[in-house]
């Protein structure tokens, strides 16, 4: 948190930057108000990077367009129905929105858009007080009608109006509360938390795409765990991703196995830490990896069995979990690639643990790499993060084993171009050597050669030809 004086200095410098100064002067000269609003004002006090500059004004959309058009190298009015005009001024993208006093019908998320004339009225309809502050331009006067500065200094999230009213108007704000808990490191007030719990089922009126977008933003924060815990504690997770709160049921009275819910959150924390250590500078948060870490054990409730002596098992929870994750992500309208990658990581996340039972052959290592494909680095991270035991000797043994596996993968990769494992002969060569046409037999021959490649490494074209012909001859005799 920056001091108030430092934040004001940052905001002043921003307001005096050429593109904003030109914009503010143009609106003032035309007789209209203009204010920098929301996130940039909040982030100036938090010491965060300032971007996505949003402005608000009493000018109507046509009037905004008339003012910005002479200043802009490009402009667009795709948000005109909601009062928003976008523009590029001196290379900077800005969005300017007419003051609004929206009304909601209580049944859907879509408001009746109503334009307003007061900055203060516009601010009090926003989601949280820390986002309901504005800097009037060009005079650089801070406007804070809801006590956002007090909440900012206290690190808390509260709503400008009663939370029941705010969340009733827009239930997606409850998801945003979880995201801001993680993104800003703030804590929601008791009143906000109680309203979230009471209105959790109202989230059902929000489109799945918008819910998914908020979940993705939460998972992309530096520390998603507090937000996820808030979703679970308030019952919102039951509406969005019920497989997570279901993990809390997996703690038996005899404590024969670890708390799967807490374990999953710890795996997520550790995966993010490893992701940051291994990522290239400037890389975006790996939401696929984080979703896989959070969901990797969701197959456990369905596969839980209590065997002799009270031993609890979860056989095949990796396969079951992969299917459940794919089903949930499809329901949330995630894209096909994300669904495929997350479910594949979950399916593979236990594969390594057989390595500690005895040294793998080179063939087993090749198959591990082949099955992981371009998810190999993520699988490395997920597998390492999945070790949450408090037994230091066991944790050290698993870490050494995975160090060894990664070293062997590097050696084999250098020797054999492991990332692109293919048979020594391609389909065209197979057909020419065996005198066959495209069809099932070509595929079977290809798979035969691929298995040889995985088992024995590169054979060379001559040896592969000999093996292929022997295989084909044996099949023909049979």
XYZ file of C-alpha atoms in Angstrom, residues 42 109 127-128 131 157 167 170-184 196 203 206-228 230-231 236 239-241 287 290-291 294 329 332-334:
61
model
C -7.718 2.148 -6.560
C -28.624 -9.881 -15.206
C -19.627 -3.097 -7.166
C -17.312 -2.266 -4.225
C -13.803 0.640 -7.022
C -14.248 -5.247 0.601
C -25.665 -8.563 -5.231
C -25.824 -8.112 -10.168
C -25.084 -11.565 -8.680
C -21.799 -11.773 -10.610
C -20.445 -9.258 -8.099
C -20.257 -12.141 -5.610
C -17.783 -13.902 -7.904
C -15.868 -10.631 -8.198
C -15.669 -10.459 -4.409
C -13.834 -13.783 -4.452
C -11.544 -12.612 -7.231
C -10.680 -9.329 -5.489
C -10.018 -11.233 -2.261
C -7.226 -13.023 -4.112
C -6.167 -10.220 -6.440
C -5.955 -7.446 -3.855
C -23.019 -13.977 -0.524
C -25.795 -16.773 -9.451
C -25.802 -15.253 -14.812
C -24.623 -16.678 -18.127
C -22.178 -19.552 -17.785
C -19.704 -17.746 -20.021
C -19.505 -14.782 -17.641
C -19.204 -17.040 -14.592
C -16.426 -18.953 -16.341
C -14.659 -15.699 -17.193
C -14.668 -14.646 -13.522
C -13.425 -18.084 -12.432
C -10.598 -17.815 -14.963
C -9.659 -14.354 -13.678
C -9.628 -15.717 -10.115
C -7.372 -18.629 -11.126
C -5.004 -16.188 -12.858
C -4.363 -14.142 -9.698
C -1.113 -14.529 -7.782
C -2.881 -16.307 -4.913
C -6.231 -17.889 -5.894
C -6.603 -19.832 -2.642
C -8.362 -17.134 -0.526
C -10.904 -16.555 -3.282
C -11.599 -20.262 -3.677
C -14.509 -17.750 0.062
C -16.492 -19.402 -2.747
C -21.049 -20.131 -4.244
C -23.209 -23.237 -7.927
C -20.013 -23.005 -9.987
C -17.727 -25.960 -9.346
C -4.601 -21.276 -15.880
C -3.784 -24.234 -11.982
C -7.138 -25.774 -12.882
C -7.176 -27.613 -8.096
C -15.332 -27.521 -17.685
C -18.765 -23.946 -17.752
C -18.192 -23.383 -21.487
C -14.402 -23.587 -21.363
